[in-house]
mmCIF file of C-alpha atoms in Angstrom:
data_model
loop_
_atom_site.group_PDB
_atom_site.id
_atom_site.type_symbol
_atom_site.label_atom_id
_atom_site.label_comp_id
_atom_site.label_asym_id
_atom_site.label_seq_id
_atom_site.Cartn_x
_atom_site.Cartn_y
_atom_site.Cartn_z
ATOM 1 C CA MET A 24 -107.481 -177.926 27.629
ATOM 2 C CA GLY A 25 -108.568 -175.557 24.875
ATOM 3 C CA PRO A 26 -110.872 -172.559 24.515
ATOM 4 C CA SER A 27 -113.972 -174.743 23.973
ATOM 5 C CA VAL A 28 -113.477 -176.351 27.383
ATOM 6 C CA LEU A 29 -112.994 -172.944 29.000
ATOM 7 C CA ARG A 30 -116.199 -171.740 27.365
ATOM 8 C CA ARG A 31 -118.142 -174.558 29.054
ATOM 9 C CA LEU A 32 -116.294 -174.189 32.334
ATOM 10 C CA LEU A 33 -116.708 -170.423 32.584
ATOM 11 C CA PRO A 34 -120.036 -169.414 31.068
ATOM 12 C CA ALA A 35 -120.570 -165.689 30.885
ATOM 13 C CA ARG A 36 -123.933 -164.216 31.651
ATOM 14 C CA GLY A 37 -124.305 -160.925 29.838
ATOM 15 C CA HIS A 38 -120.871 -161.084 28.289
ATOM 16 C CA THR A 39 -119.448 -163.207 25.482
ATOM 17 C CA PHE A 40 -115.758 -164.011 25.679
ATOM 18 C CA THR A 41 -113.749 -163.238 22.575
ATOM 19 C CA GLY A 42 -111.608 -165.931 20.991
ATOM 20 C CA ALA A 43 -108.461 -164.158 22.221
ATOM 21 C CA GLN A 44 -109.778 -164.026 25.797
ATOM 22 C CA LEU A 45 -110.674 -167.720 25.737
ATOM 23 C CA ALA A 46 -107.251 -168.595 24.310
ATOM 24 C CA LEU A 47 -105.585 -166.557 27.047
ATOM 25 C CA LEU A 48 -107.719 -168.187 29.760
ATOM 26 C CA ALA A 49 -106.590 -171.591 28.511
ATOM 27 C CA GLY A 50 -103.009 -170.334 28.410
ATOM 28 C CA GLY A 51 -103.188 -168.980 31.953
ATOM 29 C CA LEU A 52 -104.580 -172.282 33.164
ATOM 30 C CA LEU A 53 -101.802 -174.298 31.530
ATOM 31 C CA VAL A 54 -99.041 -171.924 32.672
ATOM 32 C CA ASN A 55 -100.133 -172.620 36.254
ATOM 33 C CA VAL A 56 -100.358 -176.355 35.598
ATOM 34 C CA GLY A 57 -96.700 -176.234 34.587
ATOM 35 C CA SER A 58 -95.565 -173.975 37.431
ATOM 36 C CA PHE A 59 -97.474 -175.761 40.193
ATOM 37 C CA SER A 60 -96.331 -179.184 39.062
ATOM 38 C CA ILE A 61 -92.900 -177.949 40.246
ATOM 39 C CA TYR A 62 -93.542 -175.532 43.153
ATOM 40 C CA PRO A 63 -94.794 -178.012 45.807
ATOM 41 C CA TYR A 64 -91.641 -180.108 45.454
ATOM 42 C CA LEU A 65 -89.021 -177.361 45.203
ATOM 43 C CA ALA A 66 -87.871 -177.530 48.821
ATOM 44 C CA VAL A 67 -87.031 -181.232 48.555
ATOM 45 C CA LEU A 68 -85.512 -180.809 45.089
ATOM 46 C CA LEU A 69 -83.229 -177.950 46.156
ATOM 47 C CA ARG A 70 -82.119 -179.809 49.254
ATOM 48 C CA ASP A 71 -81.232 -182.906 47.245
ATOM 49 C CA ARG A 72 -79.511 -181.129 44.336
ATOM 50 C CA LEU A 73 -77.638 -178.536 46.374
ATOM 51 C CA GLY A 74 -76.904 -180.686 49.394
ATOM 52 C CA ALA A 75 -78.045 -177.758 51.556
ATOM 53 C CA GLY A 76 -79.993 -177.608 54.788
ATOM 54 C CA MET A 77 -83.584 -176.436 54.939
ATOM 55 C CA ALA A 78 -82.495 -173.059 56.355
ATOM 56 C CA GLN A 79 -80.448 -172.359 53.208
ATOM 57 C CA VAL A 80 -83.230 -173.717 51.018
ATOM 58 C CA GLY A 81 -85.655 -171.376 52.750
ATOM 59 C CA VAL A 82 -83.445 -168.395 51.939
ATOM 60 C CA VAL A 83 -83.364 -169.349 48.244
ATOM 61 C CA LEU A 84 -87.147 -169.859 48.098
ATOM 62 C CA GLY A 85 -87.742 -166.621 49.991
ATOM 63 C CA ALA A 86 -85.537 -164.666 47.595
ATOM 64 C CA ALA A 87 -87.344 -166.168 44.589
ATOM 65 C CA THR A 88 -90.722 -165.228 46.102
ATOM 66 C CA LEU A 89 -89.442 -161.699 46.697
ATOM 67 C CA VAL A 90 -88.415 -161.461 43.030
ATOM 68 C CA GLN A 91 -91.806 -162.682 41.875
ATOM 69 C CA PHE A 92 -93.962 -160.374 43.968
ATOM 70 C CA ALA A 93 -91.875 -157.333 44.922
ATOM 71 C CA SER A 94 -90.920 -156.739 41.286
ATOM 72 C CA ALA A 95 -94.552 -156.872 40.111
ATOM 73 C CA PRO A 96 -95.070 -153.068 39.967
ATOM 74 C CA LEU A 97 -91.898 -152.727 37.899
ATOM 75 C CA SER A 98 -92.977 -155.615 35.642
ATOM 76 C CA ALA A 99 -96.373 -153.974 35.216
ATOM 77 C CA ALA A 100 -94.716 -150.677 34.306
ATOM 78 C CA VAL A 101 -92.645 -152.521 31.693
ATOM 79 C CA ALA A 102 -95.796 -154.197 30.312
ATOM 80 C CA GLU A 103 -97.488 -150.804 30.125
ATOM 81 C CA ARG A 104 -94.677 -149.606 27.850
ATOM 82 C CA ILE A 105 -93.944 -152.583 25.615
ATOM 83 C CA GLY A 106 -97.554 -153.772 25.370
ATOM 84 C CA LEU A 107 -99.486 -156.667 26.900
ATOM 85 C CA GLN A 108 -99.000 -159.085 24.010
ATOM 86 C CA ARG A 109 -95.227 -158.574 23.999
ATOM 87 C CA SER A 110 -95.131 -158.950 27.785
ATOM 88 C CA LEU A 111 -96.959 -162.269 27.617
ATOM 89 C CA ARG A 112 -94.565 -163.496 24.939
ATOM 90 C CA SER A 113 -91.515 -162.359 26.920
ATOM 91 C CA ALA A 114 -92.836 -164.071 30.041
ATOM 92 C CA LEU A 115 -93.169 -167.387 28.188
ATOM 93 C CA VAL A 116 -89.573 -167.046 26.973
ATOM 94 C CA LEU A 117 -88.483 -166.687 30.628
ATOM 95 C CA TYR A 118 -90.674 -169.647 31.657
ATOM 96 C CA SER A 119 -89.173 -171.802 28.875
ATOM 97 C CA LEU A 120 -85.608 -170.851 29.785
ATOM 98 C CA GLY A 121 -86.403 -171.608 33.428
ATOM 99 C CA GLY A 122 -87.728 -175.058 32.588
ATOM 100 C CA ALA A 123 -84.635 -175.793 30.491
ATOM 101 C CA ALA A 124 -82.402 -174.643 33.370
ATOM 102 C CA PHE A 125 -84.168 -177.083 35.708
ATOM 103 C CA VAL A 126 -83.400 -179.887 33.249
ATOM 104 C CA LEU A 127 -79.724 -178.875 33.165
ATOM 105 C CA GLY A 128 -79.750 -178.627 36.976
ATOM 106 C CA ALA A 129 -79.498 -182.410 37.175
ATOM 107 C CA VAL A 130 -75.915 -182.047 35.868
ATOM 108 C CA ARG A 131 -74.953 -178.678 37.368
ATOM 109 C CA PRO A 132 -76.981 -177.718 40.484
ATOM 110 C CA VAL A 133 -76.463 -173.985 39.948
ATOM 111 C CA PHE A 134 -78.815 -174.203 36.959
ATOM 112 C CA THR A 135 -81.588 -175.275 39.351
ATOM 113 C CA ILE A 136 -81.322 -171.954 41.174
ATOM 114 C CA ALA A 137 -81.183 -170.108 37.842
ATOM 115 C CA GLY A 138 -84.331 -171.950 36.715
ATOM 116 C CA LEU A 139 -86.157 -170.967 39.897
ATOM 117 C CA PHE A 140 -85.371 -167.270 39.418
ATOM 118 C CA LEU A 141 -86.190 -167.345 35.695
ATOM 119 C CA ILE A 142 -89.614 -168.862 36.349
ATOM 120 C CA SER A 143 -90.214 -166.397 39.192
ATOM 121 C CA SER A 144 -89.327 -163.519 36.856
ATOM 122 C CA GLY A 145 -91.645 -164.974 34.220
ATOM 123 C CA GLY A 146 -94.488 -165.090 36.743
ATOM 124 C CA SER A 147 -93.851 -161.486 37.766
ATOM 125 C CA LEU A 148 -94.172 -160.342 34.141
ATOM 126 C CA TYR A 149 -96.985 -162.717 33.126
ATOM 127 C CA SER A 150 -99.517 -162.144 35.909
ATOM 128 C CA PRO A 151 -100.311 -158.404 35.502
ATOM 129 C CA ALA A 152 -100.195 -158.661 31.689
ATOM 130 C CA TYR A 153 -102.497 -161.724 31.686
ATOM 131 C CA ARG A 154 -105.105 -160.114 33.894
ATOM 132 C CA SER A 155 -104.890 -156.753 32.153
ATOM 133 C CA TYR A 156 -105.251 -158.327 28.692
ATOM 134 C CA LEU A 157 -108.517 -159.965 29.836
ATOM 135 C CA VAL A 158 -110.097 -156.671 30.947
ATOM 136 C CA HIS A 159 -108.505 -154.493 28.245
ATOM 137 C CA GLY A 160 -111.177 -152.332 26.647
ATOM 138 C CA ALA A 161 -113.941 -153.775 28.844
ATOM 139 C CA ASP A 162 -116.428 -151.479 30.558
ATOM 140 C CA PRO A 163 -116.794 -151.616 34.391
ATOM 141 C CA GLY A 164 -119.883 -153.830 34.140
ATOM 142 C CA GLN A 165 -117.938 -156.538 32.298
ATOM 143 C CA ARG A 166 -114.948 -156.557 34.636
ATOM 144 C CA PRO A 167 -116.357 -158.804 37.402
ATOM 145 C CA ARG A 168 -116.960 -161.676 34.971
ATOM 146 C CA LEU A 169 -113.612 -161.235 33.282
ATOM 147 C CA VAL A 170 -111.594 -160.940 36.490
ATOM 148 C CA SER A 171 -113.383 -163.909 38.077
ATOM 149 C CA ALA A 172 -112.896 -165.993 34.908
ATOM 150 C CA GLY A 173 -109.177 -165.210 34.939
ATOM 151 C CA ASN A 174 -108.931 -166.130 38.614
ATOM 152 C CA ALA A 175 -110.913 -169.336 38.065
ATOM 153 C CA ALA A 176 -108.681 -170.480 35.202
ATOM 154 C CA SER A 177 -105.566 -169.755 37.281
ATOM 155 C CA SER A 178 -106.997 -171.583 40.303
ATOM 156 C CA LEU A 179 -107.812 -174.634 38.198
ATOM 157 C CA GLY A 180 -104.186 -174.700 37.053
ATOM 158 C CA VAL A 181 -103.078 -174.496 40.703
ATOM 159 C CA ALA A 182 -105.331 -177.480 41.486
ATOM 160 C CA LEU A 183 -104.168 -179.650 38.586
ATOM 161 C CA GLY A 184 -100.455 -178.811 38.642
ATOM 162 C CA PRO A 185 -99.556 -180.763 41.794
ATOM 163 C CA VAL A 186 -101.403 -183.782 40.396
ATOM 164 C CA LEU A 187 -99.171 -183.768 37.303
ATOM 165 C CA GLY A 188 -96.143 -183.307 39.532
ATOM 166 C CA ALA A 189 -97.157 -186.188 41.786
ATOM 167 C CA LEU A 190 -97.524 -188.516 38.787
ATOM 168 C CA LEU A 191 -94.003 -187.711 37.564
ATOM 169 C CA ILE A 192 -92.119 -186.776 40.752
ATOM 170 C CA ALA A 193 -90.380 -190.172 40.930
ATOM 171 C CA HIS A 194 -88.482 -188.986 37.834
ATOM 172 C CA PRO A 195 -87.757 -185.247 38.395
ATOM 173 C CA GLY A 196 -85.925 -184.961 35.099
ATOM 174 C CA GLY A 197 -89.055 -186.146 33.326
ATOM 175 C CA VAL A 198 -91.155 -183.531 35.128
ATOM 176 C CA PHE A 199 -88.905 -180.718 33.922
ATOM 177 C CA VAL A 200 -88.764 -182.006 30.346
ATOM 178 C CA VAL A 201 -92.572 -182.176 30.215
ATOM 179 C CA VAL A 202 -92.972 -178.736 31.798
ATOM 180 C CA THR A 203 -90.383 -177.170 29.492
ATOM 181 C CA MET A 204 -92.147 -178.619 26.430
ATOM 182 C CA LEU A 205 -95.425 -177.256 27.802
ATOM 183 C CA TYR A 206 -93.904 -173.775 28.204
ATOM 184 C CA VAL A 207 -92.521 -173.864 24.648
ATOM 185 C CA VAL A 208 -95.927 -174.850 23.230
ATOM 186 C CA LEU A 209 -97.575 -172.111 25.280
ATOM 187 C CA GLY A 210 -94.979 -169.667 23.980
ATOM 188 C CA VAL A 211 -96.095 -170.424 20.429
ATOM 189 C CA TRP A 212 -99.726 -170.213 21.618
ATOM 190 C CA HIS A 213 -99.163 -166.747 23.067
ATOM 191 C CA PHE A 214 -97.307 -165.590 19.960
ATOM 192 C CA LEU A 215 -100.576 -166.174 18.050
ATOM 193 C CA LEU A 216 -102.575 -163.891 20.340
ATOM 194 C CA PRO A 217 -103.678 -160.671 18.615
ATOM 195 C CA ARG A 218 -102.116 -157.460 19.818
ATOM 196 C CA GLU A 219 -104.355 -155.486 22.167
ATOM 197 C CA ARG A 220 -106.228 -152.717 20.413
ATOM 198 C CA MET A 221 -105.760 -149.067 21.281
ATOM 199 C CA VAL A 222 -108.519 -147.479 23.365
ATOM 200 C CA ASP A 223 -109.564 -143.850 23.232
ATOM 201 C CA ASP A 224 -109.560 -143.321 27.000
ATOM 202 C CA ALA A 225 -106.199 -144.968 27.647
ATOM 203 C CA VAL A 226 -104.458 -143.782 30.816
ATOM 204 C CA PRO A 227 -101.170 -141.914 30.156
ATOM 205 C CA VAL A 228 -98.049 -143.955 30.870
ATOM 206 C CA GLU A 229 -96.228 -142.722 33.989
ATOM 207 C CA PRO A 230 -92.426 -142.680 34.472
ATOM 208 C CA TYR A 231 -90.921 -145.724 36.184
ATOM 209 C CA HIS A 232 -90.281 -143.881 39.435
ATOM 210 C CA ARG A 233 -94.039 -143.327 39.741
ATOM 211 C CA MET A 234 -94.992 -146.994 39.447
ATOM 212 C CA LEU A 235 -96.687 -146.859 42.866
ATOM 213 C CA ARG A 236 -98.414 -143.550 42.154
ATOM 214 C CA GLY A 237 -102.217 -143.758 42.278
ATOM 215 C CA LEU A 238 -102.112 -146.757 44.629
ATOM 216 C CA ALA A 239 -105.596 -147.730 45.856
ATOM 217 C CA VAL A 240 -104.575 -147.781 49.509
ATOM 218 C CA LEU A 241 -107.504 -149.535 51.185
ATOM 219 C CA PRO A 242 -107.720 -152.424 48.654
ATOM 220 C CA PHE A 243 -103.915 -152.760 48.850
ATOM 221 C CA VAL A 244 -103.958 -153.020 52.655
ATOM 222 C CA VAL A 245 -106.973 -155.360 52.712
ATOM 223 C CA THR A 246 -105.355 -157.563 50.063
ATOM 224 C CA ALA A 247 -102.136 -157.774 52.084
ATOM 225 C CA LEU A 248 -104.146 -158.624 55.206
ATOM 226 C CA SER A 249 -106.227 -161.192 53.316
ATOM 227 C CA ILE A 250 -103.132 -162.967 52.024
ATOM 228 C CA TYR A 251 -101.354 -162.735 55.384
ATOM 229 C CA LEU A 252 -104.237 -164.577 57.070
ATOM 230 C CA TYR A 253 -104.946 -166.988 54.204
ATOM 231 C CA MET A 254 -101.301 -168.018 53.883
ATOM 232 C CA GLN A 255 -101.301 -169.193 57.492
ATOM 233 C CA PHE A 256 -103.588 -171.953 56.230
ATOM 234 C CA TYR A 257 -101.639 -172.561 53.031
ATOM 235 C CA GLN A 258 -98.202 -172.682 54.641
ATOM 236 C CA TYR A 259 -98.832 -174.429 57.962
ATOM 237 C CA LEU A 260 -101.847 -176.696 57.552
ATOM 238 C CA SER A 261 -99.779 -179.425 55.866
ATOM 239 C CA SER A 262 -97.501 -179.660 58.888
ATOM 240 C CA TYR A 263 -100.447 -179.560 61.309
ATOM 241 C CA ALA A 264 -102.389 -182.185 59.330
ATOM 242 C CA GLU A 265 -99.491 -184.651 59.293
ATOM 243 C CA GLY A 266 -100.410 -187.542 61.564
ATOM 244 C CA ARG A 267 -103.924 -186.197 62.068
ATOM 245 C CA VAL A 268 -105.501 -186.981 58.699
ATOM 246 C CA PRO A 269 -104.450 -189.289 55.801
ATOM 247 C CA THR A 270 -102.136 -187.701 53.239
ATOM 248 C CA LEU A 271 -104.516 -188.598 50.402
ATOM 249 C CA PHE A 272 -107.395 -186.839 52.158
ATOM 250 C CA TYR A 273 -105.301 -183.729 52.671
ATOM 251 C CA GLY A 274 -104.240 -183.653 49.021
ATOM 252 C CA LEU A 275 -107.820 -184.053 47.814
ATOM 253 C CA ALA A 276 -109.042 -181.395 50.249
ATOM 254 C CA MET A 277 -106.466 -178.892 49.004
ATOM 255 C CA MET A 278 -107.471 -179.641 45.434
ATOM 256 C CA GLY A 279 -111.055 -179.052 46.536
ATOM 257 C CA TYR A 280 -110.037 -175.604 47.810
ATOM 258 C CA SER A 281 -108.850 -174.548 44.350
ATOM 259 C CA LEU A 282 -111.810 -176.169 42.594
ATOM 260 C CA GLY A 283 -114.137 -174.336 44.979
ATOM 261 C CA LEU A 284 -112.699 -171.028 43.754
ATOM 262 C CA VAL A 285 -113.081 -172.184 40.151
ATOM 263 C CA LEU A 286 -116.771 -173.025 40.588
ATOM 264 C CA VAL A 287 -117.915 -170.352 43.033
ATOM 265 C CA GLN A 288 -116.177 -167.145 41.936
ATOM 266 C CA PRO A 289 -117.689 -166.884 38.425
ATOM 267 C CA LEU A 290 -121.149 -167.647 39.850
ATOM 268 C CA VAL A 291 -121.030 -164.870 42.454
ATOM 269 C CA ALA A 292 -119.035 -162.331 40.423
ATOM 270 C CA GLN A 293 -121.925 -159.953 39.671
ATOM 271 C CA ARG A 294 -123.218 -160.104 43.240
ATOM 272 C CA VAL A 295 -119.757 -159.409 44.585
ATOM 273 C CA GLU A 296 -119.449 -156.413 42.252
ATOM 274 C CA ARG A 297 -122.748 -154.981 43.567
ATOM 275 C CA MET A 298 -122.134 -155.583 47.288
ATOM 276 C CA SER A 299 -120.357 -153.047 49.468
ATOM 277 C CA TYR A 300 -116.726 -153.516 50.421
ATOM 278 C CA ARG A 301 -117.728 -153.858 54.078
ATOM 279 C CA SER A 302 -120.117 -156.693 53.251
ATOM 280 C CA ALA A 303 -117.486 -158.506 51.193
ATOM 281 C CA MET A 304 -114.966 -158.107 54.001
ATOM 282 C CA ALA A 305 -117.463 -159.400 56.555
ATOM 283 C CA ILE A 306 -118.180 -162.499 54.432
ATOM 284 C CA GLY A 307 -114.544 -163.111 53.497
ATOM 285 C CA PHE A 308 -112.869 -162.576 56.854
ATOM 286 C CA GLY A 309 -115.797 -164.214 58.651
ATOM 287 C CA ALA A 310 -115.336 -167.350 56.535
ATOM 288 C CA LEU A 311 -111.581 -167.264 57.177
ATOM 289 C CA ALA A 312 -112.271 -167.105 60.933
ATOM 290 C CA VAL A 313 -114.702 -170.039 60.736
ATOM 291 C CA GLY A 314 -112.170 -172.047 58.777
ATOM 292 C CA MET A 315 -109.352 -171.389 61.247
ATOM 293 C CA VAL A 316 -111.533 -172.347 64.215
ATOM 294 C CA ALA A 317 -112.526 -175.561 62.417
ATOM 295 C CA PHE A 318 -108.873 -176.512 61.894
ATOM 296 C CA ALA A 319 -108.406 -176.584 65.664
ATOM 297 C CA GLY A 320 -110.594 -179.703 65.721
ATOM 298 C CA GLY A 321 -107.774 -181.601 64.011
ATOM 299 C CA ASN A 322 -109.777 -184.336 62.277
ATOM 300 C CA MET A 323 -110.958 -185.028 58.735
ATOM 301 C CA VAL A 324 -114.415 -183.493 59.226
ATOM 302 C CA THR A 325 -113.250 -180.241 60.802
ATOM 303 C CA ILE A 326 -110.284 -179.792 58.457
ATOM 304 C CA GLY A 327 -112.527 -180.456 55.453
ATOM 305 C CA VAL A 328 -115.093 -177.952 56.720
ATOM 306 C CA GLY A 329 -112.353 -175.394 57.375
ATOM 307 C CA ILE A 330 -110.902 -175.666 53.878
ATOM 308 C CA ALA A 331 -114.375 -175.362 52.327
ATOM 309 C CA ALA A 332 -115.152 -172.249 54.406
ATOM 310 C CA ILE A 333 -111.889 -170.555 53.400
ATOM 311 C CA SER A 334 -112.481 -171.401 49.731
ATOM 312 C CA LEU A 335 -115.923 -169.779 49.812
ATOM 313 C CA GLY A 336 -114.661 -166.738 51.729
ATOM 314 C CA ASN A 337 -111.717 -166.143 49.420
ATOM 315 C CA ALA A 338 -113.960 -166.481 46.356
ATOM 316 C CA VAL A 339 -115.714 -163.313 47.547
ATOM 317 C CA LEU A 340 -112.920 -161.402 49.258
ATOM 318 C CA LEU A 341 -110.072 -161.757 46.747
ATOM 319 C CA LEU A 342 -112.338 -160.834 43.818
ATOM 320 C CA LYS A 343 -113.743 -157.788 45.626
ATOM 321 C CA ASN A 344 -110.214 -156.623 46.499
ATOM 322 C CA ASP A 345 -109.252 -156.554 42.821
ATOM 323 C CA LEU A 346 -112.500 -154.899 41.718
ATOM 324 C CA MET A 347 -112.133 -152.180 44.351
ATOM 325 C CA ALA A 348 -108.507 -151.581 43.345
ATOM 326 C CA LEU A 349 -109.573 -151.148 39.704
ATOM 327 C CA ALA A 350 -112.404 -148.814 40.718
ATOM 328 C CA ASP A 351 -110.390 -146.678 43.158
ATOM 329 C CA SER A 352 -107.272 -146.187 41.044
ATOM 330 C CA LYS A 353 -106.869 -143.917 38.009
ATOM 331 C CA ARG A 354 -103.911 -145.967 36.754
ATOM 332 C CA SER A 355 -104.151 -148.537 33.963
ATOM 333 C CA PRO A 356 -105.358 -152.073 34.866
ATOM 334 C CA THR A 357 -101.839 -153.349 34.143
ATOM 335 C CA VAL A 358 -100.321 -151.148 36.832
ATOM 336 C CA VAL A 359 -103.199 -151.805 39.257
ATOM 337 C CA PHE A 360 -102.736 -155.563 38.981
ATOM 338 C CA GLY A 361 -98.990 -155.109 39.484
ATOM 339 C CA GLN A 362 -99.635 -153.106 42.646
ATOM 340 C CA GLN A 363 -102.080 -155.755 43.876
ATOM 341 C CA ARG A 364 -99.486 -158.438 43.258
ATOM 342 C CA LEU A 365 -97.072 -156.461 45.427
ATOM 343 C CA ALA A 366 -99.738 -156.544 48.165
ATOM 344 C CA VAL A 367 -99.852 -160.339 47.808
ATOM 345 C CA GLY A 368 -96.078 -160.398 48.270
ATOM 346 C CA VAL A 369 -96.269 -158.243 51.398
ATOM 347 C CA GLY A 370 -98.945 -160.499 52.890
ATOM 348 C CA SER A 371 -97.002 -163.647 52.026
ATOM 349 C CA PHE A 372 -93.830 -162.255 53.584
ATOM 350 C CA LEU A 373 -95.603 -161.286 56.802
ATOM 351 C CA SER A 374 -97.261 -164.682 56.953
ATOM 352 C CA GLY A 375 -93.909 -166.414 56.642
ATOM 353 C CA VAL A 376 -92.258 -164.282 59.340
ATOM 354 C CA VAL A 377 -95.051 -163.656 61.857
ATOM 355 C CA GLY A 378 -96.905 -166.908 61.179
ATOM 356 C CA GLY A 379 -93.729 -168.966 61.458
ATOM 357 C CA ILE A 380 -92.864 -167.467 64.840
ATOM 358 C CA LEU A 381 -96.422 -167.924 66.093
ATOM 359 C CA TYR A 382 -96.665 -171.519 64.836
ATOM 360 C CA GLY A 383 -93.295 -172.390 66.383
ATOM 361 C CA THR A 384 -94.353 -170.911 69.726
ATOM 362 C CA PHE A 385 -97.543 -172.975 69.914
ATOM 363 C CA GLU A 386 -95.716 -176.069 68.670
ATOM 364 C CA GLN A 387 -93.088 -175.825 71.404
ATOM 365 C CA ALA A 388 -95.841 -175.428 73.983
ATOM 366 C CA ASP A 389 -97.608 -178.510 72.531
ATOM 367 C CA LEU A 390 -100.712 -176.368 71.953
ATOM 368 C CA LEU A 391 -100.941 -176.353 68.171
ATOM 369 C CA PRO A 392 -104.769 -176.113 67.984
ATOM 370 C CA GLY A 393 -104.343 -172.784 69.777
ATOM 371 C CA PHE A 394 -102.423 -171.465 66.762
ATOM 372 C CA TRP A 395 -105.562 -171.648 64.628
ATOM 373 C CA LEU A 396 -107.626 -169.947 67.308
ATOM 374 C CA ALA A 397 -105.040 -167.137 67.440
ATOM 375 C CA VAL A 398 -105.249 -166.718 63.650
ATOM 376 C CA ALA A 399 -109.061 -166.758 63.857
ATOM 377 C CA ALA A 400 -108.924 -163.966 66.399
ATOM 378 C CA GLN A 401 -106.824 -161.909 63.988
ATOM 379 C CA CYS A 402 -109.442 -162.543 61.257
ATOM 380 C CA VAL A 403 -112.035 -160.967 63.542
ATOM 381 C CA LEU A 404 -110.001 -158.103 65.029
ATOM 382 C CA PHE A 405 -107.801 -156.764 62.213
ATOM 383 C CA PRO A 406 -110.367 -155.969 59.461
ATOM 384 C CA PRO A 407 -112.457 -153.528 61.599
ATOM 385 C CA LEU A 408 -109.195 -151.904 62.732
ATOM 386 C CA VAL A 409 -108.123 -151.392 59.108
ATOM 387 C CA VAL A 410 -111.508 -149.849 58.205
ATOM 388 C CA ALA A 411 -111.415 -147.566 61.269
ATOM 389 C CA VAL A 412 -107.908 -146.314 60.465
ATOM 390 C CA SER A 413 -108.896 -145.765 56.828
ATOM 391 C CA ARG A 414 -111.897 -143.671 57.886
ATOM 392 C CA ARG A 415 -109.818 -141.545 60.225
ATOM 393 C CA LEU A 416 -107.197 -140.897 57.566
ATOM 394 C CA ARG A 417 -109.884 -139.888 55.070
ATOM 395 C CA ARG A 418 -111.394 -137.446 57.554
ATOM 396 C CA ARG A 419 -107.999 -135.880 58.187
ATOM 397 C CA GLY A 420 -107.460 -135.588 54.445
ATOM 398 C CA ARG A 421 -110.692 -133.601 54.052
ATOM 399 C CA ARG A 422 -109.703 -131.028 56.677
#
């Protein structure tokens, strides 16, 4: 999928994408196609290659996730120093080495673990540089379209990746050969990107120990909360849906979630930029609550409605979180996106720990629909609490 396809997919009203931006959008899409053709099947792959139980597999996957998200501020600080173009190139080298390690893992299982951590490290370096390159030199009025376009391209890759993986999963070695070749081609593609130009109002580079300085606190907390609640759906709906809806329906519905983000977010980007944070939170968390309540129905109609509601809500909420972080922080976009990625990691971690305990409790009580109602209640109660605490802290700060 090349830049011409991205141009048709992501039309820009009031802003023309440069050739470099379109090339990077295509690259970001294809990077996610490669990564997400592997990710959904990692648990089974690690169990088979390592001969380990799911508890041990969970530790390995958790550690890799921690590397990918917790190291994001450090990766962003590195990108701020070496440049965005060099960071993108370096990330593709890590991706390519990771794919090659997965291929070798068929002979020596330890290479499978090495491949997982290499790809996770590549993602940590690639994400903030990719998003920062898109908005580099853009004025605030152009950012909503650029950020939403970047998110849409990434989401499309997330939707298409599992399809590629499903087509080739009967031959795991073939999957990794194809993905490694894709990473190598993308590495060459990214080497052809022009170096970002210098801007007159560039933010001074801070020392490494200040990589969290200038954190936009409210967007960070709301992002972590958004991901914590959203990941309940992403992590546990597959288990809940098993035996309740056909596997094919579930797969298509999850693809529909990602495609919904692709189609909706660019269309509402300017409106989201103009609306207040409170309004965006009300729409986003309200849609999350509706989706969670719908899941409790446990059939194709209610699960389909729930996934659609969450897709629409996240199209608004996740974009507004990033725009508010960029607006509230005086740090460079590279560092801001790294900090936001850390918030995603915090939310994902909490979802795995708290959500896992909560899901297990309802499952043991044979009351699984109640799990979704409990999550829906959190969608309603937590956001106003976060806003109230933020207001109080601001008032204290003024005294």
